Amino acid sequence: LIRDENGDKMSKSKGNVLDPIDMIDGIDLESLVEKRTGNMMQPQLAKKIEKNTRKTFENGIEAYGTDALRFTLAAMASTGRDINWDMKRLEGYRNFCNKLWNASRYVMMNTEEQDCGFNGGEIEYSLADKWIESQFELAAKAFNNHIDNFRLDMASNTLYEFIWNQFCDWYLELTKPVLWKGTEAQQRGTRRTLITVLEKTLRLAHPVIPYITETIWQSIKPLVEGVEGETIMLQALPQFDEANFNQEALDDIEWVKAFITSIRNLRAEYDINPGKPLDVMLKAANAEDAARLEANKQVLMSLAKLESVRVLAADEETPACATALVAKSELMIPMAGLIDKDAELARLDGEIKKTHGEIKRIEGKLGNEGFVAKAPEAVVAKEREKLEGYKETLAKLEEQKKTIAAL
């Protein structure tokens, strides 16, 4: 049963019904009010319903499109429970459809009228190319398993995770250094991977979001070798292919992602300009991590915006650094000259004071026996969870202050 955002059953008498057509095509506020209050069995409720409608939908309902609505319903359709409708989820899945559209434009921009390796010539696949192929195979395997078990919600979430978090957020970024500076063979490999993985992804997503996938597929069909047929509806649903799966590539790119994410997190923690080139050192725990650094240096320097990156000698001393763990190795950024020491210490003091205040406030609330006894269990648990979060934040802030003070 689909309920409204408050968990109430949707009914015309309550005036909380949402027409799917209105979410697809959009509707202005006055038309929505008229629709909800017209021909009511209990006309005395009309004013209340009008007031709630104007409060909830100040500007009416935007046009979200059929695919966004289908994806939202599929992703929320878990077994054995009612669904509390959430317009924010619908907005999020519309953004997902836009993300897929923009990613497809990037792929076409870099493959249309370009050499994608379908007509001969040497091809060299990058580590990222092998990784995304492997990620796709895992996604196809999981998607098909979920469909076989009638778990459309989990199948939809598998699509979301692969398309947004792996293909768009990481793979497209990892292709840029190759497309800008790679050899012809490397560029052929990356272009070929871009277009073939996108085509397979559209086929995998088609049962859930048929309209956008059909439109994009018609545009890229001429670019992919061996693709025939008038419509994506007649194409085979991708199945797991072990020949395209490479566990080593998965492991290596996860290390690269952890390295880049650690750099970005340290920039945010220490308020370092995101565009400022950094000198980075790695205290490698083993030869494998050192080899990964050397093999992926170009990608790391480009995506993490580094001036230099190197492996430290075993006995080399280092200045005061911001540090993070990448697998079993320690990533280090020398802090001298990167920040205004006095201003950063003042900022940290303010954050520490504010965090202490929040900890004291929550501890006071949890120390009140009346609150703990009378408040719902979930509320008390939430307060305890917030307290732990503030304590963790305080520890990080104090560690940052210690590092800055040592400069």
Short mmCIF file of C-alpha atoms in Angstrom, two decimals:
data_model
loop_
_atom_site.label_atom_id
_atom_site.label_comp_id
_atom_site.label_asym_id
_atom_site.label_seq_id
_atom_site.Cartn_x
_atom_site.Cartn_y
_atom_site.Cartn_z
CA LEU A 1 0.00 0.00 0.00
CA ILE A 2 1.34 3.45 -0.92
CA ARG A 3 0.79 5.99 1.86
CA ASP A 4 1.49 9.71 2.01
CA GLU A 5 4.63 11.24 3.55
CA ASN A 6 3.01 11.09 7.02
CA GLY A 7 2.16 7.40 6.75
CA ASP A 8 -1.58 8.01 6.21
CA LYS A 9 -3.49 5.95 3.68
CA MET A 10 -4.06 7.92 0.49
CA SER A 11 -7.74 8.64 -0.12
CA LYS A 12 -9.76 11.29 -1.93
CA SER A 13 -11.68 12.12 1.25
CA LYS A 14 -8.40 13.05 2.95
CA GLY A 15 -7.22 14.99 -0.09
CA ASN A 16 -3.77 13.40 0.00
CA VAL A 17 -3.91 11.43 -3.25
CA LEU A 18 -1.12 11.98 -5.79
CA ASP A 19 -1.99 11.32 -9.43
CA PRO A 20 0.97 9.65 -11.22
CA ILE A 21 0.18 11.71 -14.34
CA ASP A 22 0.70 14.91 -12.33
CA MET A 23 4.14 13.70 -11.23
CA ILE A 24 5.02 12.76 -14.80
CA ASP A 25 3.75 15.88 -16.59
CA GLY A 26 3.62 18.36 -13.69
CA ILE A 27 0.68 20.45 -12.47
CA ASP A 28 0.34 24.03 -11.24
CA LEU A 29 -0.81 24.76 -7.69
CA GLU A 30 -4.29 26.07 -8.51
CA SER A 31 -5.09 23.07 -10.71
CA LEU A 32 -3.82 20.73 -8.00
CA VAL A 33 -6.01 22.40 -5.34
CA GLU A 34 -9.03 22.21 -7.63
CA LYS A 35 -8.35 18.54 -8.36
CA ARG A 36 -8.05 17.64 -4.67
CA THR A 37 -11.08 19.58 -3.46
CA GLY A 38 -13.51 19.01 -6.34
CA ASN A 39 -16.41 16.52 -6.19
CA MET A 40 -15.70 15.59 -2.57
CA MET A 41 -17.96 13.28 -0.58
CA GLN A 42 -17.16 15.42 2.50
CA PRO A 43 -17.07 19.01 1.20
CA GLN A 44 -16.64 20.36 4.73
CA LEU A 45 -13.01 19.16 4.59
CA ALA A 46 -12.22 21.19 1.47
CA LYS A 47 -10.67 24.17 3.28
CA LYS A 48 -8.40 21.95 5.39
CA ILE A 49 -7.29 20.00 2.31
CA GLU A 50 -6.65 23.22 0.39
CA LYS A 51 -4.54 24.59 3.24
CA ASN A 52 -2.45 21.39 3.47
CA THR A 53 -2.01 21.25 -0.30
CA ARG A 54 -0.82 24.85 -0.53
CA LYS A 55 1.60 24.24 2.34
CA THR A 56 3.02 20.99 0.92
CA PHE A 57 3.15 21.99 -2.76
CA GLU A 58 3.79 25.75 -2.73
CA ASN A 59 4.62 25.80 -6.45
CA GLY A 60 2.53 22.85 -7.57
CA ILE A 61 4.28 19.67 -8.75
CA GLU A 62 7.18 19.75 -11.19
CA ALA A 63 7.31 17.47 -14.23
CA TYR A 64 9.55 14.57 -13.23
CA GLY A 65 9.02 12.30 -16.24
CA THR A 66 7.91 8.70 -16.59
CA ASP A 67 11.30 7.08 -16.04
CA ALA A 68 11.95 8.93 -12.78
CA LEU A 69 8.55 7.83 -11.44
CA ARG A 70 9.07 4.22 -12.57
CA PHE A 71 12.52 4.11 -10.97
CA THR A 72 11.18 5.57 -7.71
CA LEU A 73 8.37 3.02 -7.50
CA ALA A 74 10.73 0.17 -8.36
CA ALA A 75 13.37 1.24 -5.82
CA MET A 76 10.79 1.59 -3.03
CA ALA A 77 8.90 -1.62 -3.81
CA SER A 78 10.43 -3.88 -1.17
CA THR A 79 8.39 -6.91 -0.17
CA GLY A 80 6.01 -7.04 2.76
CA ARG A 81 5.76 -3.38 3.73
CA ASP A 82 3.79 -0.25 2.96
CA ILE A 83 5.50 2.62 1.17
CA ASN A 84 5.48 6.14 2.59
CA TRP A 85 5.66 8.29 -0.53
CA ASP A 86 8.52 10.77 -0.55
CA MET A 87 8.77 13.48 -3.20
CA LYS A 88 12.47 13.88 -2.36
CA ARG A 89 13.08 10.31 -3.54
CA LEU A 90 11.32 11.12 -6.81
CA GLU A 91 13.51 14.20 -7.19
CA GLY A 92 16.60 12.11 -6.48
CA TYR A 93 15.76 9.55 -9.15
CA ARG A 94 15.05 12.31 -11.67
CA ASN A 95 18.58 13.52 -10.91
CA PHE A 96 19.75 9.96 -11.56
CA CYS A 97 18.14 9.99 -15.01
CA ASN A 98 19.79 13.36 -15.72
CA LYS A 99 23.13 11.91 -14.56
CA LEU A 100 22.81 9.03 -17.03
CA TRP A 101 21.91 11.46 -19.83
CA ASN A 102 24.90 13.72 -19.13
CA ALA A 103 27.25 10.74 -18.85
CA SER A 104 26.03 9.53 -22.24
CA ARG A 105 26.73 12.95 -23.74
CA TYR A 106 30.30 12.75 -22.39
CA VAL A 107 30.74 9.28 -23.91
CA MET A 108 29.38 10.36 -27.30
CA MET A 109 31.48 13.53 -27.29
CA ASN A 110 34.61 11.37 -26.88
CA THR A 111 33.67 8.51 -29.23
CA GLU A 112 31.57 9.94 -32.09
CA GLU A 113 33.71 10.29 -35.23
CA GLN A 114 36.68 9.02 -33.18
CA ASP A 115 38.78 5.88 -33.51
CA CYS A 116 37.24 3.40 -31.05
CA GLY A 117 39.33 0.47 -32.22
CA PHE A 118 36.59 -1.31 -34.18
CA ASN A 119 38.45 -0.98 -37.48
CA GLY A 120 41.88 -2.28 -36.57
CA GLY A 121 44.85 -0.65 -34.92
CA GLU A 122 46.61 -1.48 -31.68
CA ILE A 123 44.43 -1.39 -28.55
CA GLU A 124 45.71 -1.04 -25.00
CA TYR A 125 43.21 -1.19 -22.16
CA SER A 126 43.94 0.80 -19.02
CA LEU A 127 43.54 -0.49 -15.48
CA ALA A 128 40.37 1.62 -15.22
CA ASP A 129 38.98 0.03 -18.40
CA LYS A 130 39.46 -3.46 -16.95
CA TRP A 131 37.99 -2.29 -13.64
CA ILE A 132 34.75 -0.89 -15.09
CA GLU A 133 34.25 -4.02 -17.19
CA SER A 134 34.59 -6.07 -14.00
CA GLN A 135 32.25 -3.77 -12.09
CA PHE A 136 29.68 -4.11 -14.86
CA GLU A 137 29.88 -7.90 -14.73
CA LEU A 138 29.25 -7.82 -10.97
CA ALA A 139 26.30 -5.45 -11.50
CA ALA A 140 24.81 -7.64 -14.25
CA LYS A 141 25.13 -10.73 -12.06
CA ALA A 142 23.50 -9.04 -9.06
CA PHE A 143 20.74 -7.45 -11.19
CA ASN A 144 19.74 -10.76 -12.75
CA ASN A 145 19.77 -12.54 -9.39
CA HIS A 146 17.47 -9.87 -7.91
CA ILE A 147 15.08 -10.09 -10.88
CA ASP A 148 14.98 -13.89 -10.55
CA ASN A 149 14.01 -13.44 -6.89
CA PHE A 150 11.37 -10.78 -7.70
CA ARG A 151 13.32 -8.08 -5.82
CA LEU A 152 12.83 -5.16 -8.17
CA ASP A 153 13.89 -2.78 -5.39
CA MET A 154 17.30 -4.42 -5.02
CA ALA A 155 17.73 -4.67 -8.80
CA SER A 156 17.04 -0.93 -9.08
CA ASN A 157 19.50 -0.13 -6.30
CA THR A 158 22.13 -2.22 -8.10
CA LEU A 159 21.63 -0.08 -11.21
CA TYR A 160 21.87 3.12 -9.16
CA GLU A 161 25.08 2.03 -7.42
CA PHE A 162 26.81 1.01 -10.65
CA ILE A 163 25.70 3.89 -12.88
CA TRP A 164 26.05 6.75 -10.40
CA ASN A 165 28.83 5.67 -8.05
CA GLN A 166 31.06 3.56 -10.31
CA PHE A 167 30.50 4.56 -13.95
CA CYS A 168 29.73 8.29 -13.58
CA ASP A 169 31.56 9.32 -10.41
CA TRP A 170 34.73 7.30 -10.95
CA TYR A 171 35.19 5.74 -14.37
CA LEU A 172 34.43 8.85 -16.41
CA GLU A 173 36.94 10.79 -14.29
CA LEU A 174 39.54 8.05 -14.67
CA THR A 175 39.22 8.22 -18.47
CA LYS A 176 40.19 11.89 -18.69
CA PRO A 177 43.99 11.53 -18.20
CA VAL A 178 44.04 8.80 -20.88
CA LEU A 179 41.94 10.78 -23.36
CA TRP A 180 44.09 13.88 -22.79
CA LYS A 181 47.60 12.41 -22.64
CA GLY A 182 47.44 8.70 -23.50
CA THR A 183 48.97 7.01 -26.53
CA GLU A 184 46.78 6.26 -29.56
CA ALA A 185 46.48 2.61 -28.47
CA GLN A 186 45.45 3.63 -24.95
CA GLN A 187 42.90 6.11 -26.28
CA ARG A 188 41.40 3.45 -28.56
CA GLY A 189 41.06 1.11 -25.59
CA THR A 190 39.36 3.71 -23.42
CA ARG A 191 37.02 4.93 -26.17
CA ARG A 192 36.04 1.36 -26.98
CA THR A 193 35.38 0.62 -23.30
CA LEU A 194 33.36 3.82 -22.85
CA ILE A 195 30.95 3.07 -25.67
CA THR A 196 30.61 -0.69 -25.14
CA VAL A 197 30.05 -0.45 -21.38
CA LEU A 198 27.49 2.33 -21.88
CA GLU A 199 25.61 0.24 -24.45
CA LYS A 200 25.52 -2.76 -22.10
CA THR A 201 24.45 -0.54 -19.21
CA LEU A 202 21.52 0.83 -21.22
CA ARG A 203 20.35 -2.72 -21.95
CA LEU A 204 20.63 -3.64 -18.28
CA ALA A 205 18.66 -0.57 -17.15
CA HIS A 206 16.02 -0.72 -19.89
CA PRO A 207 13.42 -2.79 -17.96
CA VAL A 208 13.31 -0.13 -15.24
CA ILE A 209 13.79 3.12 -17.20
CA PRO A 210 12.71 2.26 -20.77
CA TYR A 211 12.27 5.70 -22.36
CA ILE A 212 15.62 7.35 -21.64
CA THR A 213 17.53 4.14 -22.37
CA GLU A 214 15.78 3.72 -25.74
CA THR A 215 16.52 7.34 -26.70
CA ILE A 216 20.22 7.12 -25.78
CA TRP A 217 20.62 3.66 -27.31
CA GLN A 218 19.30 4.87 -30.68
CA SER A 219 22.03 7.55 -30.66
CA ILE A 220 24.94 5.27 -29.76
CA LYS A 221 23.88 2.18 -31.75
CA PRO A 222 25.84 3.21 -34.88
CA LEU A 223 29.01 3.63 -32.81
CA VAL A 224 29.14 0.07 -31.41
CA GLU A 225 30.37 -2.86 -33.47
CA GLY A 226 27.93 -5.75 -33.87
CA VAL A 227 24.84 -4.00 -32.51
CA GLU A 228 21.83 -4.55 -34.77
CA GLY A 229 18.07 -4.18 -34.50
CA GLU A 230 15.55 -1.37 -34.58
CA THR A 231 15.00 -1.05 -30.84
CA ILE A 232 16.67 -1.78 -27.53
CA MET A 233 13.55 -3.77 -26.58
CA LEU A 234 14.72 -6.60 -28.84
CA GLN A 235 18.27 -6.70 -27.42
CA ALA A 236 19.41 -9.36 -24.96
CA LEU A 237 19.60 -8.54 -21.27
CA PRO A 238 23.31 -8.70 -20.30
CA GLN A 239 24.44 -11.75 -18.33
CA PHE A 240 27.57 -12.29 -16.23
CA ASP A 241 30.60 -13.02 -18.43
CA GLU A 242 33.60 -14.30 -16.50
CA ALA A 243 35.91 -13.54 -19.43
CA ASN A 244 35.47 -9.81 -18.72
CA PHE A 245 36.02 -10.14 -14.97
CA ASN A 246 39.38 -9.16 -13.47
CA GLN A 247 39.72 -9.32 -9.67
CA GLU A 248 43.20 -7.76 -9.70
CA ALA A 249 41.87 -4.69 -11.53
CA LEU A 250 39.09 -4.38 -8.94
CA ASP A 251 41.60 -4.49 -6.08
CA ASP A 252 44.01 -2.03 -7.70
CA ILE A 253 41.38 0.59 -8.52
CA GLU A 254 39.88 0.32 -5.03
CA TRP A 255 43.36 1.28 -3.78
CA VAL A 256 43.50 4.21 -6.24
CA LYS A 257 40.04 5.37 -5.14
CA ALA A 258 41.04 5.17 -1.47
CA PHE A 259 44.19 7.23 -2.20
CA ILE A 260 42.28 9.97 -4.04
CA THR A 261 39.46 10.02 -1.48
CA SER A 262 41.97 10.36 1.36
CA ILE A 263 43.59 13.38 -0.32
CA ARG A 264 40.19 15.02 -0.83
CA ASN A 265 39.17 14.31 2.78
CA LEU A 266 42.40 15.82 4.13
CA ARG A 267 41.88 18.93 2.00
CA ALA A 268 38.40 19.31 3.50
CA GLU A 269 39.52 18.60 7.08
CA TYR A 270 42.36 21.12 6.99
CA ASP A 271 40.55 23.65 4.80
CA ILE A 272 43.15 23.39 2.01
CA ASN A 273 42.15 24.95 -1.33
CA PRO A 274 40.77 22.09 -3.51
CA GLY A 275 42.73 23.35 -6.53
CA LYS A 276 46.10 23.84 -4.82
CA PRO A 277 48.69 21.31 -6.08
CA LEU A 278 50.10 19.24 -3.21
CA ASP A 279 53.32 17.37 -2.55
CA VAL A 280 52.38 13.93 -1.23
CA MET A 281 54.47 11.14 0.25
CA LEU A 282 53.55 7.51 0.86
CA LYS A 283 55.07 5.46 3.64
CA ALA A 284 54.49 2.16 1.88
CA ALA A 285 53.72 -0.85 4.04
CA ASN A 286 54.69 -3.27 1.29
CA ALA A 287 56.07 -3.53 -2.24
CA GLU A 288 52.56 -3.99 -3.67
CA ASP A 289 51.41 -0.52 -2.55
CA ALA A 290 54.64 1.06 -3.82
CA ALA A 291 54.11 -0.61 -7.20
CA ARG A 292 50.49 0.59 -7.31
CA LEU A 293 51.66 4.14 -6.73
CA GLU A 294 54.20 4.01 -9.54
CA ALA A 295 51.79 2.31 -11.97
CA ASN A 296 49.01 4.85 -11.39
CA LYS A 297 51.05 8.01 -10.80
CA GLN A 298 49.61 9.91 -13.80
CA VAL A 299 46.00 9.25 -12.75
CA LEU A 300 46.69 10.06 -9.09
CA MET A 301 48.42 13.35 -9.90
CA SER A 302 45.63 14.40 -12.25
CA LEU A 303 42.56 13.50 -10.16
CA ALA A 304 44.02 14.35 -6.73
CA LYS A 305 45.64 17.54 -8.11
CA LEU A 306 49.18 16.80 -6.95
CA GLU A 307 52.45 18.61 -7.60
CA SER A 308 54.43 15.47 -6.83
CA VAL A 309 53.98 12.05 -5.25
CA ARG A 310 56.65 9.61 -4.15
CA VAL A 311 57.37 6.66 -1.86
CA LEU A 312 59.37 7.51 1.26
CA ALA A 313 62.65 5.77 1.96
CA ALA A 314 62.50 3.44 4.97
CA ASP A 315 64.62 5.68 7.24
CA GLU A 316 63.53 9.08 5.84
CA GLU A 317 62.43 11.70 8.36
CA THR A 318 59.35 13.80 7.59
CA PRO A 319 58.12 17.26 8.65
CA ALA A 320 54.75 17.83 10.36
CA CYS A 321 52.19 16.18 8.10
CA ALA A 322 48.49 15.52 7.77
CA THR A 323 48.15 11.75 7.47
CA ALA A 324 45.63 9.13 6.39
CA LEU A 325 45.73 5.38 5.93
CA VAL A 326 45.43 3.90 2.44
CA ALA A 327 45.12 0.14 2.88
CA LYS A 328 48.11 -0.61 5.15
CA SER A 329 50.22 2.33 3.97
CA GLU A 330 50.35 5.87 5.35
CA LEU A 331 49.67 8.83 3.08
CA MET A 332 51.37 12.06 4.21
CA ILE A 333 50.92 15.72 3.20
CA PRO A 334 53.53 18.20 4.55
CA MET A 335 51.49 21.08 5.97
CA ALA A 336 54.06 23.91 6.04
CA GLY A 337 52.94 26.80 3.84
CA LEU A 338 49.59 25.27 2.95
CA ILE A 339 47.44 27.14 5.46
CA ASP A 340 47.32 30.26 7.63
CA LYS A 341 48.35 28.69 10.94
CA ASP A 342 46.83 31.29 13.27
CA ALA A 343 43.56 31.51 11.34
CA GLU A 344 43.23 27.72 11.21
CA LEU A 345 43.93 27.34 14.94
CA ALA A 346 41.28 29.99 15.66
CA ARG A 347 38.80 28.16 13.43
CA LEU A 348 39.53 24.84 15.14
CA ASP A 349 39.15 26.41 18.59
CA GLY A 350 35.71 27.64 17.56
CA GLU A 351 34.70 24.21 16.25
CA ILE A 352 36.01 22.50 19.40
CA LYS A 353 34.09 24.90 21.64
CA LYS A 354 30.90 24.36 19.65
CA THR A 355 31.33 20.56 19.76
CA HIS A 356 31.96 20.61 23.52
CA GLY A 357 28.70 22.54 23.89
CA GLU A 358 26.75 19.94 21.92
CA ILE A 359 28.27 17.11 23.96
CA LYS A 360 27.36 18.85 27.21
CA ARG A 361 23.80 19.49 25.99
CA ILE A 362 23.17 15.88 24.97
CA GLU A 363 24.83 14.46 28.10
CA GLY A 364 22.51 16.67 30.15
CA LYS A 365 19.49 15.37 28.27
CA LEU A 366 20.55 11.73 28.66
CA GLY A 367 21.33 12.35 32.33
CA ASN A 368 17.72 13.40 32.88
CA GLU A 369 15.96 10.27 34.17
CA GLY A 370 12.57 11.70 33.20
CA PHE A 371 13.62 12.11 29.56
CA VAL A 372 15.12 8.61 29.33
CA ALA A 373 12.05 7.03 30.98
CA LYS A 374 9.37 8.88 29.01
CA ALA A 375 10.89 9.45 25.57
CA PRO A 376 10.42 6.76 22.87
CA GLU A 377 13.26 4.25 22.66
CA ALA A 378 14.13 5.38 19.14
CA VAL A 379 14.51 9.01 20.29
CA VAL A 380 16.82 8.05 23.17
CA ALA A 381 18.87 5.82 20.84
CA LYS A 382 19.15 8.68 18.34
CA GLU A 383 20.47 11.03 21.05
CA ARG A 384 23.07 8.45 22.12
CA GLU A 385 24.11 8.01 18.50
CA LYS A 386 24.48 11.80 18.12
CA LEU A 387 26.58 11.92 21.30
CA GLU A 388 29.00 9.31 19.93
CA GLY A 389 29.21 11.23 16.67
CA TYR A 390 30.11 14.48 18.44
CA LYS A 391 32.75 12.69 20.52
CA GLU A 392 34.34 11.30 17.36
CA THR A 393 34.26 14.77 15.78
CA LEU A 394 35.89 16.26 18.87
CA ALA A 395 38.72 13.72 18.75
CA LYS A 396 39.37 14.53 15.07
CA LEU A 397 39.33 18.28 15.71
CA GLU A 398 41.80 17.97 18.59
CA GLU A 399 44.08 15.81 16.44
CA GLN A 400 43.95 18.42 13.66
CA LYS A 401 44.76 21.18 16.15
CA LYS A 402 47.74 19.20 17.41
CA THR A 403 49.05 18.79 13.85
CA ILE A 404 48.60 22.48 12.99
CA ALA A 405 50.18 23.65 16.26
CA ALA A 406 53.31 21.62 15.46
CA LEU A 407 53.97 23.53 12.21
#
